[in-house]
Each structure stands twice: as structure tokens, then as C-alpha cells.
Coordinates of N, CA, C and O in Angstrom, one line a residue:
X1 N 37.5 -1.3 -7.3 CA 36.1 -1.0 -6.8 C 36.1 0.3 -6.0 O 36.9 0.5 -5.1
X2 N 35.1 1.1 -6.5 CA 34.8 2.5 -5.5 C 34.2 2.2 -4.3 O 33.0 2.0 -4.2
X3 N 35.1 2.3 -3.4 CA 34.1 2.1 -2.1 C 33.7 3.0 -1.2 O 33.2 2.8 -0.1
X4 N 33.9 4.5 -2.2 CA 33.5 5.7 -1.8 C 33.9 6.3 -0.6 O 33.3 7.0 0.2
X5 N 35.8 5.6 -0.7 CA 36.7 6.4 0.5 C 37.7 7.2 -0.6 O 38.2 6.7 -1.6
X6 N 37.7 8.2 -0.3 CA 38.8 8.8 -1.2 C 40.2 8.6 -0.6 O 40.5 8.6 0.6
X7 N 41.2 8.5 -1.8 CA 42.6 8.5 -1.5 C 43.6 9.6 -1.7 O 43.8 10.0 -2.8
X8 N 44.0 9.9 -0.9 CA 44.5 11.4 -1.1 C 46.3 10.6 -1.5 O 47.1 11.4 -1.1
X9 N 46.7 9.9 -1.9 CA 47.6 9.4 -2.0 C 48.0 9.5 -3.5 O 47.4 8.6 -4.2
X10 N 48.8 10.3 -4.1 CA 48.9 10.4 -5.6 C 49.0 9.3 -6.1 O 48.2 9.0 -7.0
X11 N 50.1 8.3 -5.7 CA 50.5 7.5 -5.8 C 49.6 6.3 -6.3 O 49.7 5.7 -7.4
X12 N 48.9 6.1 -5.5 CA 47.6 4.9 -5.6 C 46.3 5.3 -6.0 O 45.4 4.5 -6.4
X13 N 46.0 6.8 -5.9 CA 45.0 7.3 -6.3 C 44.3 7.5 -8.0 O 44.2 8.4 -8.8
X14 N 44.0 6.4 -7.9 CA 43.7 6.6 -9.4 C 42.9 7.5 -10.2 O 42.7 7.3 -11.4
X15 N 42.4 8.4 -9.7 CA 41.4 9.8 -10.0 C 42.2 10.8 -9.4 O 41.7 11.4 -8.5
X16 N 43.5 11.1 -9.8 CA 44.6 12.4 -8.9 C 43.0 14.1 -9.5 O 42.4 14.5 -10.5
X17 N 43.2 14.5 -8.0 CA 42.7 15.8 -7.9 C 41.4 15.5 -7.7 O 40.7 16.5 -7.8
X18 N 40.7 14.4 -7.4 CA 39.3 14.2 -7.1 C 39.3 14.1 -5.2 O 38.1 13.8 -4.8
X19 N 40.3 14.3 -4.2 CA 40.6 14.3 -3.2 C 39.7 15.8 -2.6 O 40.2 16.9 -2.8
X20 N 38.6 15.6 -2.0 CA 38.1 17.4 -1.7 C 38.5 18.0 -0.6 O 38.2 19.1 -0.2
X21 N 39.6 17.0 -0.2 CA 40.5 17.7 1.3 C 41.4 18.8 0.9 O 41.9 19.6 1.7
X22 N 41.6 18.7 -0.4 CA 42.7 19.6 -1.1 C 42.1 20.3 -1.4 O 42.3 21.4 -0.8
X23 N 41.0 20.4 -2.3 CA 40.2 21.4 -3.2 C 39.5 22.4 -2.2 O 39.4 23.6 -2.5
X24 N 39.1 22.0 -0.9 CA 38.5 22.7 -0.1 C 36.6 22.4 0.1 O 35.7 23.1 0.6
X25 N 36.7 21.0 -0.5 CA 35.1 21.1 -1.3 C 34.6 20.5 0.1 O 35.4 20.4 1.0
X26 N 33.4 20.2 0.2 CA 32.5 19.6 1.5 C 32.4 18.2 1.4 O 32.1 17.7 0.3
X27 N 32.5 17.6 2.4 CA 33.3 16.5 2.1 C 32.0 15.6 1.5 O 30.9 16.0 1.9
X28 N 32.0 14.5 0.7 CA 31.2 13.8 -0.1 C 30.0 12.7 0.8 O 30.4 11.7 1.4
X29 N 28.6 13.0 0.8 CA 28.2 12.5 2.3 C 27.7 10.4 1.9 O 27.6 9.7 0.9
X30 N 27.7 10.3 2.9 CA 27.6 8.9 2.7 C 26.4 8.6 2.2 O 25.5 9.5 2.5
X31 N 25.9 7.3 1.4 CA 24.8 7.4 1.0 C 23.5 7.1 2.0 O 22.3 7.3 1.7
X32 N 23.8 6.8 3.0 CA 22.6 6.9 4.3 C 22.4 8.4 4.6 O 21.4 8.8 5.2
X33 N 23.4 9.3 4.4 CA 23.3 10.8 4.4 C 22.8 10.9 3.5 O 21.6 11.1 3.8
X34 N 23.0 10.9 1.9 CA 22.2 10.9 0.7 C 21.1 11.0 0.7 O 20.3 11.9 0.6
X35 N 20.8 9.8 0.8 CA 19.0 9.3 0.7 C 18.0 10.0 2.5 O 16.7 10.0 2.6
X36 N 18.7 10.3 3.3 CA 18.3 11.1 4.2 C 18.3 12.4 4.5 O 17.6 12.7 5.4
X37 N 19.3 13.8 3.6 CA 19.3 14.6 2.6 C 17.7 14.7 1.9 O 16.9 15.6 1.9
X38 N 17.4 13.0 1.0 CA 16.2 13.2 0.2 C 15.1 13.5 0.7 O 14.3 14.4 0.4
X39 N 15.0 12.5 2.1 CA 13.8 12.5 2.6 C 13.8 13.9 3.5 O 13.1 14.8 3.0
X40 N 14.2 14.2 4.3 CA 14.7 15.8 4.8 C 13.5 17.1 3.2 O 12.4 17.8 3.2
X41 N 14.5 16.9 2.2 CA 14.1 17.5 1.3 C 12.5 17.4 0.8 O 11.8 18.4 0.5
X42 N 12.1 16.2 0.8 CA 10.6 16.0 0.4 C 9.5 16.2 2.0 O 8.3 16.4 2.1
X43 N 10.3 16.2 2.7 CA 9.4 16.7 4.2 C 9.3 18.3 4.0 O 8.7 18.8 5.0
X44 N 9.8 19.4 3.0 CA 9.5 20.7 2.8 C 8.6 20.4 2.1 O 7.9 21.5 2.4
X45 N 8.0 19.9 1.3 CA 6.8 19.5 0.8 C 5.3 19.4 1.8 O 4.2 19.8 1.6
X46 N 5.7 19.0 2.6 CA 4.6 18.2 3.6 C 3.7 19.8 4.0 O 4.2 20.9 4.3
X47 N 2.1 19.4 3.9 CA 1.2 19.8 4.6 C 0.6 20.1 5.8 O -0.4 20.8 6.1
X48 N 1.3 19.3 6.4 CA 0.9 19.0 7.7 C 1.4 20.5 9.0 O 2.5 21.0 9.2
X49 N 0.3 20.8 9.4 CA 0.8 21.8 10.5 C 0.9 21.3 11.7 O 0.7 21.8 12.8
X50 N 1.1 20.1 11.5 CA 1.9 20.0 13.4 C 3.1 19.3 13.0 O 4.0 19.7 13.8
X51 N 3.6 18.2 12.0 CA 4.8 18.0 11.6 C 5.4 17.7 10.6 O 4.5 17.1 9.9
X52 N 6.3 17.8 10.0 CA 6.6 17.7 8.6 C 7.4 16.3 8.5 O 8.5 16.1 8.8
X53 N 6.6 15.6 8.1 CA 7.9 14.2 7.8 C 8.4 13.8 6.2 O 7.6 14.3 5.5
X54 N 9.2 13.2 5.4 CA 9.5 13.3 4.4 C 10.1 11.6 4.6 O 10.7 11.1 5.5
X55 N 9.8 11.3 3.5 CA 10.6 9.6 3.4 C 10.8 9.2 1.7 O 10.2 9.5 0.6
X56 N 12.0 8.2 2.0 CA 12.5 7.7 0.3 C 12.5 6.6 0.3 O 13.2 6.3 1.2
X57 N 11.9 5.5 -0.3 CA 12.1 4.3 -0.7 C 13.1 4.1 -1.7 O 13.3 4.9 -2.6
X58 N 13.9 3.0 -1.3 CA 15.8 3.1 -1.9 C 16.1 1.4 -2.0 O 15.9 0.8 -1.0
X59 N 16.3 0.9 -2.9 CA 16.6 -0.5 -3.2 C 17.9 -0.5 -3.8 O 18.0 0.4 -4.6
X60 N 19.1 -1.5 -3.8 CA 20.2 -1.4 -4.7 C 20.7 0.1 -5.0 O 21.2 0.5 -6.1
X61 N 20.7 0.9 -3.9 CA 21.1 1.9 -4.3 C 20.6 3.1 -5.6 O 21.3 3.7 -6.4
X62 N 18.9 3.1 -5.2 CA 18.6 3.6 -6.3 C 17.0 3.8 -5.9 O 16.2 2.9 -6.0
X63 N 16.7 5.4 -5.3 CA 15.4 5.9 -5.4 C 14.5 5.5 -6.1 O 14.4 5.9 -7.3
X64 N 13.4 4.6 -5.6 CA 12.6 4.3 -5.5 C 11.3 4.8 -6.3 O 10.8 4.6 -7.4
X65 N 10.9 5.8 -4.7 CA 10.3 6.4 -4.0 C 9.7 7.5 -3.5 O 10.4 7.2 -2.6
X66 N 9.2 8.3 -3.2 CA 9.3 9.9 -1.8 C 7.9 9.7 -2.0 O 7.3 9.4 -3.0
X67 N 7.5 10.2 -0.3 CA 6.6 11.1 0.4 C 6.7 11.6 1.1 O 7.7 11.6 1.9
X68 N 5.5 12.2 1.1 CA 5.8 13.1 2.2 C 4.2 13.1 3.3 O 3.4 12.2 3.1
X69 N 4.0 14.0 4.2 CA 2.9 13.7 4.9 C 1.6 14.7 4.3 O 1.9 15.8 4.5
X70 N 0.7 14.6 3.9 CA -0.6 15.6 3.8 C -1.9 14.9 3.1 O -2.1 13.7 2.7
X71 N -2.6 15.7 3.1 CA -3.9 15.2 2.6 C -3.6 14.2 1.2 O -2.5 14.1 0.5
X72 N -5.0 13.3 1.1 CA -4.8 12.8 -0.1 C -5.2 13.8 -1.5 O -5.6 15.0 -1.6
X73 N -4.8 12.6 -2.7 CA -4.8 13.7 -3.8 C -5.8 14.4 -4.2 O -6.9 13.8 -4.1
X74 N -5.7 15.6 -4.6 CA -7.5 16.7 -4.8 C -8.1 16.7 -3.7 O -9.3 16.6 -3.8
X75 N -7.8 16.7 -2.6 CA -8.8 16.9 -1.7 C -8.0 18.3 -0.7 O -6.8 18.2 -0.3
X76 N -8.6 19.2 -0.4 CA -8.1 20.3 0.5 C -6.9 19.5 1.7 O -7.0 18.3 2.1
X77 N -5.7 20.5 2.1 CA -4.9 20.8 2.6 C -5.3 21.0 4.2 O -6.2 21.9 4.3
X78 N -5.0 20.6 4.8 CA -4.9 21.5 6.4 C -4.8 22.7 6.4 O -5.6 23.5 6.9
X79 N -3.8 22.9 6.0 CA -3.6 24.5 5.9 C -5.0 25.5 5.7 O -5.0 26.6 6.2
X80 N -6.2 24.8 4.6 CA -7.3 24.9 4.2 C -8.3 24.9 5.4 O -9.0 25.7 6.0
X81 N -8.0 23.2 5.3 CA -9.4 22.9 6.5 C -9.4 23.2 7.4 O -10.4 23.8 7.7
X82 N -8.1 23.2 8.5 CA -7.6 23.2 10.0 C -7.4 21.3 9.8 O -7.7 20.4 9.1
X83 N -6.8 21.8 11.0 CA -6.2 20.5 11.6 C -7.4 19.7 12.6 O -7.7 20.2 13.7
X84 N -7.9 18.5 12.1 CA -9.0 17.5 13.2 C -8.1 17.2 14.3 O -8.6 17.2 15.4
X85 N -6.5 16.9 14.2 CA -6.6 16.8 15.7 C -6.4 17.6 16.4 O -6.5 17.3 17.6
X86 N -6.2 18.8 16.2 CA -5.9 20.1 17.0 C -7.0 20.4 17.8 O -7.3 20.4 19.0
X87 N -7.6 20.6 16.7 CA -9.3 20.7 16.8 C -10.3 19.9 18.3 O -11.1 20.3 19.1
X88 N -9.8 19.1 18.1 CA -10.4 17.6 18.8 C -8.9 17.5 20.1 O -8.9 16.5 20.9
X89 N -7.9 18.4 20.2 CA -7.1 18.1 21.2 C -6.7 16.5 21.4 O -6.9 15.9 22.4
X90 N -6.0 15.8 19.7 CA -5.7 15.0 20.5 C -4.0 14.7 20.2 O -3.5 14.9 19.1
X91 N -3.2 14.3 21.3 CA -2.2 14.1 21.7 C -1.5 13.0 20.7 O -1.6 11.8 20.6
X92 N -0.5 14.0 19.9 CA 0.8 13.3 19.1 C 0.7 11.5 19.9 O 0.6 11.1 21.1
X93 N 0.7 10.8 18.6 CA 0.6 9.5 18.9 C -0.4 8.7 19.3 O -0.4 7.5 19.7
X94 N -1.4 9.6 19.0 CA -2.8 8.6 19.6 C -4.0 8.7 18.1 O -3.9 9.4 17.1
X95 N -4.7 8.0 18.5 CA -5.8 7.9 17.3 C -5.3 8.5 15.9 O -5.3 9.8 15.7
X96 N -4.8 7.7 15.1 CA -3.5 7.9 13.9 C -5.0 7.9 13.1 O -5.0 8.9 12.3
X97 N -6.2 7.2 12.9 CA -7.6 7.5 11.7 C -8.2 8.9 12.1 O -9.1 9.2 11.4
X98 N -7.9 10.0 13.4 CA -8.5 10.9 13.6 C -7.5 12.0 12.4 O -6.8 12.9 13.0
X99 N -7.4 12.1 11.1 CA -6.2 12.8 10.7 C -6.8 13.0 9.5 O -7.6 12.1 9.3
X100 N -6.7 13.9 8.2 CA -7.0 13.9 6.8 C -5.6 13.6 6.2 O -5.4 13.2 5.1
X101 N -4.5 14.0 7.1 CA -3.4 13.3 6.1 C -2.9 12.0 6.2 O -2.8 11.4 7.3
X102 N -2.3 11.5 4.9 CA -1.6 10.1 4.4 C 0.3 9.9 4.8 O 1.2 9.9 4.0
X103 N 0.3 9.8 5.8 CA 1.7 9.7 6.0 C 2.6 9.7 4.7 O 2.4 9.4 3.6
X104 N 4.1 10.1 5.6 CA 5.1 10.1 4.1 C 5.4 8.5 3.9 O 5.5 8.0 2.8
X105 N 5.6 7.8 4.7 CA 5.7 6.2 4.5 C 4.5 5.8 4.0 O 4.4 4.6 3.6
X106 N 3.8 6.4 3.9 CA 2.5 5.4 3.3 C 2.5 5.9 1.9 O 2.4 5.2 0.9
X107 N 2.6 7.3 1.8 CA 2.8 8.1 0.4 C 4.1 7.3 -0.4 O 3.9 7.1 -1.6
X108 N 5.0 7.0 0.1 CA 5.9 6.4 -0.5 C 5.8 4.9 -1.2 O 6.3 4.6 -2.2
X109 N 5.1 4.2 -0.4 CA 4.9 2.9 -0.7 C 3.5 3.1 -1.6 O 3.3 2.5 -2.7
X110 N 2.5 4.2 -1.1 CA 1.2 3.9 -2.6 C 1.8 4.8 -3.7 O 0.9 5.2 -4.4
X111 N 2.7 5.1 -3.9 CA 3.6 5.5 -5.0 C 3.7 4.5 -5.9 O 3.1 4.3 -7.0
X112 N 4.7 3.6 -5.1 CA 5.8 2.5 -6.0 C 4.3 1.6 -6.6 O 4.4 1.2 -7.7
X113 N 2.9 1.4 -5.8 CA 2.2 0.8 -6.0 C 1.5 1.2 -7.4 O 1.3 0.3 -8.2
X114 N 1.2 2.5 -7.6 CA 0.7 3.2 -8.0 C 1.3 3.2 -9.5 O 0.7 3.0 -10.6
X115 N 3.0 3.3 -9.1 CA 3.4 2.7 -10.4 C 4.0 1.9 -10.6 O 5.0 2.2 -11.2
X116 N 3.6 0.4 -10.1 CA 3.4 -1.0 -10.2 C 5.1 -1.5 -10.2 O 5.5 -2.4 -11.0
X117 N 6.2 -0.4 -9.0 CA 7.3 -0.7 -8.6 C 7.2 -1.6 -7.4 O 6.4 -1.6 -6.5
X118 N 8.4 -2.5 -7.8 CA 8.4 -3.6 -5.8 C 9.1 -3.1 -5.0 O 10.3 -2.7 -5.3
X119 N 8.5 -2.8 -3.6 CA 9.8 -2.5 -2.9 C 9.9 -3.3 -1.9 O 10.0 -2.7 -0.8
X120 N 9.7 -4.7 -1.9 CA 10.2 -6.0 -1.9 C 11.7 -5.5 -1.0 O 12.2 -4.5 -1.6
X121 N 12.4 -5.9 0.1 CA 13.9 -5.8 0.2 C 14.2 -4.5 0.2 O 15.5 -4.4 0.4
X122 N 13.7 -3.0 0.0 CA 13.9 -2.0 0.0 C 13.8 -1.4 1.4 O 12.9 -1.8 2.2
X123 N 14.9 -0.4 1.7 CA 14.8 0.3 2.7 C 14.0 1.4 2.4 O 13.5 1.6 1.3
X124 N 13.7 2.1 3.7 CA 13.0 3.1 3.6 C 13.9 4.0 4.5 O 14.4 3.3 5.4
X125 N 14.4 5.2 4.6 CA 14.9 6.3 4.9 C 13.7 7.4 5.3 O 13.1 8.0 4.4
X126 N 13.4 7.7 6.9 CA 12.2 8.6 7.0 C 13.1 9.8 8.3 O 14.0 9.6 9.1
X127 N 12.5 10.9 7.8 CA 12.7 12.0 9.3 C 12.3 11.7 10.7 O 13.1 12.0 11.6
X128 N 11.3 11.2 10.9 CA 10.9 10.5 11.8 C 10.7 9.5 12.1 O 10.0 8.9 11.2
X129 N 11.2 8.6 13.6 CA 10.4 7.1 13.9 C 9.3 6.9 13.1 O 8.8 8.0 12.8
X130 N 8.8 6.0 12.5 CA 7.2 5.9 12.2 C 6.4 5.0 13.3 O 6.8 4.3 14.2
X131 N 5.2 5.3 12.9 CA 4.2 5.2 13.8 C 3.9 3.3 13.6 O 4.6 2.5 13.1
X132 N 2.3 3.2 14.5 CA 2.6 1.8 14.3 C 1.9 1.5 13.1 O 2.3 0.5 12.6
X133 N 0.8 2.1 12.4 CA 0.4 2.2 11.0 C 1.0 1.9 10.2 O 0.6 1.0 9.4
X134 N 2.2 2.5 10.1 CA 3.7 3.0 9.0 C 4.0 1.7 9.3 O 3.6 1.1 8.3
X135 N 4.5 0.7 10.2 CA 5.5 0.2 10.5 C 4.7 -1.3 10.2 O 5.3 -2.2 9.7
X136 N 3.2 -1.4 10.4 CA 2.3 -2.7 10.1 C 2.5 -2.6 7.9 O 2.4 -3.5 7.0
X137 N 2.7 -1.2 8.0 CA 2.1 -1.3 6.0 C 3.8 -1.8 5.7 O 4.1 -2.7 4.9
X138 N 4.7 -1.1 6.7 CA 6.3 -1.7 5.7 C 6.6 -3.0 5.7 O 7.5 -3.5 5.0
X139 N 5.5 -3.8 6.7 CA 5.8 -5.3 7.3 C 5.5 -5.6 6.3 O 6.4 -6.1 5.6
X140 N 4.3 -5.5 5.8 CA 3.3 -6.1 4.4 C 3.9 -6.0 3.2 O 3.8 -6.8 2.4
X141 N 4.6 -4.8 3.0 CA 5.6 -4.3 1.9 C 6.7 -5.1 1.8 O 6.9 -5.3 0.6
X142 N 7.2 -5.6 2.4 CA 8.0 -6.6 2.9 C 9.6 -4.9 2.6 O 10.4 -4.8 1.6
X143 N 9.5 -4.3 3.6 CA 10.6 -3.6 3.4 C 11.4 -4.1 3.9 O 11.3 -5.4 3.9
X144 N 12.5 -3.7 4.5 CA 13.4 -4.9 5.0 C 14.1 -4.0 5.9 O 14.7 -4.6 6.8
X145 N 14.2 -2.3 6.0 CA 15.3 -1.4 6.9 C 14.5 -0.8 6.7 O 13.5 -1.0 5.9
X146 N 14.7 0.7 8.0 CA 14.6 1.5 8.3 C 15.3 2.0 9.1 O 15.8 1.5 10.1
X147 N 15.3 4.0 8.2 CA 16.4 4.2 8.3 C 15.7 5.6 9.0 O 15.0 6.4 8.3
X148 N 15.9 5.8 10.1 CA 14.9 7.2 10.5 C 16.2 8.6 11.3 O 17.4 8.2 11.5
X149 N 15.8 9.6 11.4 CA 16.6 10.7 11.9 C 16.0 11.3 12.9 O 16.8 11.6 13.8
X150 N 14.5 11.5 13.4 CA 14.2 11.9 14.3 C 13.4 11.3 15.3 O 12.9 10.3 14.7
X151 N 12.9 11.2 16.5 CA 12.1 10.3 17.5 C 10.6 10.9 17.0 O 10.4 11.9 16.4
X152 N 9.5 9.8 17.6 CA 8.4 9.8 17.3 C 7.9 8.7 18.0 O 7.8 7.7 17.3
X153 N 7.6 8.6 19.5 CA 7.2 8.0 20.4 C 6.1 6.9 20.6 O 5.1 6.9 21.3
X154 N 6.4 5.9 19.7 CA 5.0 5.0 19.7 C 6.0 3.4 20.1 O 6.9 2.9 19.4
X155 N 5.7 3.2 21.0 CA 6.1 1.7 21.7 C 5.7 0.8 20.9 O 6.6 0.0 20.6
X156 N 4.3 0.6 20.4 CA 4.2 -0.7 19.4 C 5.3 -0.7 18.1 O 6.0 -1.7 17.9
X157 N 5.4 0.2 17.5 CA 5.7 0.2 16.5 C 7.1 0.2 16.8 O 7.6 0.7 15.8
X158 N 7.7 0.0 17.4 CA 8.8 0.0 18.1 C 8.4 -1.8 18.5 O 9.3 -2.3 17.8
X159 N 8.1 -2.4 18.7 CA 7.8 -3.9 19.1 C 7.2 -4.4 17.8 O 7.4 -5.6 17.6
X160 N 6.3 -3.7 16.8 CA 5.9 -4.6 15.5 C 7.4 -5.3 14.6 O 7.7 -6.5 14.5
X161 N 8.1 -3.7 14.0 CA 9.2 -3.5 13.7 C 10.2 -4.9 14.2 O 10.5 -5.9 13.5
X162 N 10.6 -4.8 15.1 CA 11.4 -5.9 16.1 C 11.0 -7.0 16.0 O 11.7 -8.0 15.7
X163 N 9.6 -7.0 16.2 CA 8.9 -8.8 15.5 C 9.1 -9.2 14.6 O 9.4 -10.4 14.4
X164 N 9.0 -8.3 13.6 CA 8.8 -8.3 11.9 C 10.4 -8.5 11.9 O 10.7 -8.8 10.7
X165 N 11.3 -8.5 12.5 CA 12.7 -8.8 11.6 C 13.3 -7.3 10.7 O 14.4 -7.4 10.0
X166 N 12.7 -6.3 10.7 CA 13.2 -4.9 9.9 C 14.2 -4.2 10.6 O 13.8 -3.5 11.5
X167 N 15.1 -4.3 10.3 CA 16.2 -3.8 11.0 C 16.2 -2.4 11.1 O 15.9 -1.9 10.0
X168 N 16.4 -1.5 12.1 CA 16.0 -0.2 12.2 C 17.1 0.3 12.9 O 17.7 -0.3 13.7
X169 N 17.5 1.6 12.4 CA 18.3 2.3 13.2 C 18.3 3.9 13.0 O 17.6 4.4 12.2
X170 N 19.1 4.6 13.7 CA 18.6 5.9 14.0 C 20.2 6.3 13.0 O 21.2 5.7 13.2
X171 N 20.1 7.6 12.0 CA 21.2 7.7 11.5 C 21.2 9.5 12.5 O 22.2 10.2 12.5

């Protein structure tokens, strides 16, 4: 079984020269690196001028998913309109309906919906904490992890999460 440690041991190594300590190569990242890599990657996508978040829906080892954060589909960009909460001064983490954009957790899950995928037991891998919006839709999704890289300060969603049984951790 690959359990995705390599053996630099000729001897037992059953793939001799696949060892990247030798080769010089970078070393092979784990798949919670992998699938956080993706979401990283699909947050260069994002519209959003105050933050860019990016997320992957991942079940059995196997992409789902991605979104990212911005307007919905055919409809003008921020970048376009301006930004309502800038506009309106209001403060990261408060009134989450004052916004024209669809979160990348939310973009991810009306994806899989969209095309009639479960993600039932599926983790989600995001750039940022999610909010408490994000974290009421993954309850309903029945996600089951969450796998986030950066902070994003919302206390409920931090207590929904915890209720709901979704195991969360910061990679």
C-alpha cells in the first residue's frame, strides 16, 4: 500500500529512483497541501476587492468542486460596480447580505448542485475561516471537515461549526 512516504532504502524500496531527496526534486506535498494548493489557486480567480478566498470540495480523495468569491453568473463584477460595502463602510464580518458577491464555499457547493454531485461526507478545503453563512450552508450540505489556511473572525461560525459536529482545523 502507498502511503505516500517514500523510501529511500534500495533495498525495500520498491520504485528505486522515485526517492526526490536524491534527485533534488521538491519534496511531494501532502494531500491537505494538495487540495489547499487548489483552493489557494482558484482564489486568483476571485473578484472580490477586499478579499480573495478560493475553496475545493474533495470526497475520497477526489475534487469535487472549486470556488471562488465574486458576483453571481452574468451579472457585473466589483471591479465594475464598486464595492457596496466599501461604499456603505461596513466592517469585515458584519452584514454578510450587504455584498453582490457569492462566496467561494457557497460557489462550491451550488456547483456540485448545479451538477447534481453529493457532497454528502465531503470535506471542504477554504483560504479562509468561513463565515457564519458558509458554515450554516456546509451544515445543510452535510459536509463533514473543514480544512481552512487563513483567519476570518466570526465567533458564531466558529460555535455553529462546533455544534454541527464538522471537524475543523487550521492547515
Amino acid at each position: 500500500m502507498n502511503d505516500g512516504v517514500e523510501n529511500p532504502d534500495p533495498a525495500t524500496n520498491p520504485h528505486p529512483g522515485t526517492d526526490r531527496t536524491q534527485t533534488g526534486a521538491e519534496p511531494r506535498p501532502s494531500k491537505d497541501e494538495y487540495f489547499m494548493d487548489m483552493a489557494v489557486l482558484a482564489s486568483k480567480r476571485s473578484t472580490c476587492l477586499r478579499r480573495k478566498v478560493g475553496a475545493v470540495l474533495v470526497k475520497d480523495d477526489h475534487v469535487l468542486t472549486t470556488g471562488y468569491n465574486g458576483a453571481p453568473k452574468g451579472l457585473d463584477h466589483c471591479e465594475i460596480t464598486g464595492c457596496i460595502r466599501e461604499q456603505r463602510k461596513v466592517p469585515s464580518g458584519e452584514r454578510h447580505e450587504l455584498c453582490r458577491g457569492v462566496h467561494a464555499e457557497q460557489n462550491a457547493i451550488i456547483q456540485a448542485a448545479y451538477f447534481g454531485v453529493s457532497v454528502k461526507g465531503a470535506k471542504m478545503y477554504i483560504t479562509n475561516h468561513p463565515c457564519s453563512v458558509c458554515a450554516k450552508m456546509m451544515l445543510n450540505a452535510g459536509i463533514s471537515e473543514v480544512i481552512y489556511k487563513g483567519d476570518y473572525h466570526d465567533e458564531l461560525a466558529v460555535e455553529l461549526l462546533g455544534e454541527g459536529e464538522i471537524i475543523i482545523r487550521r492547515l
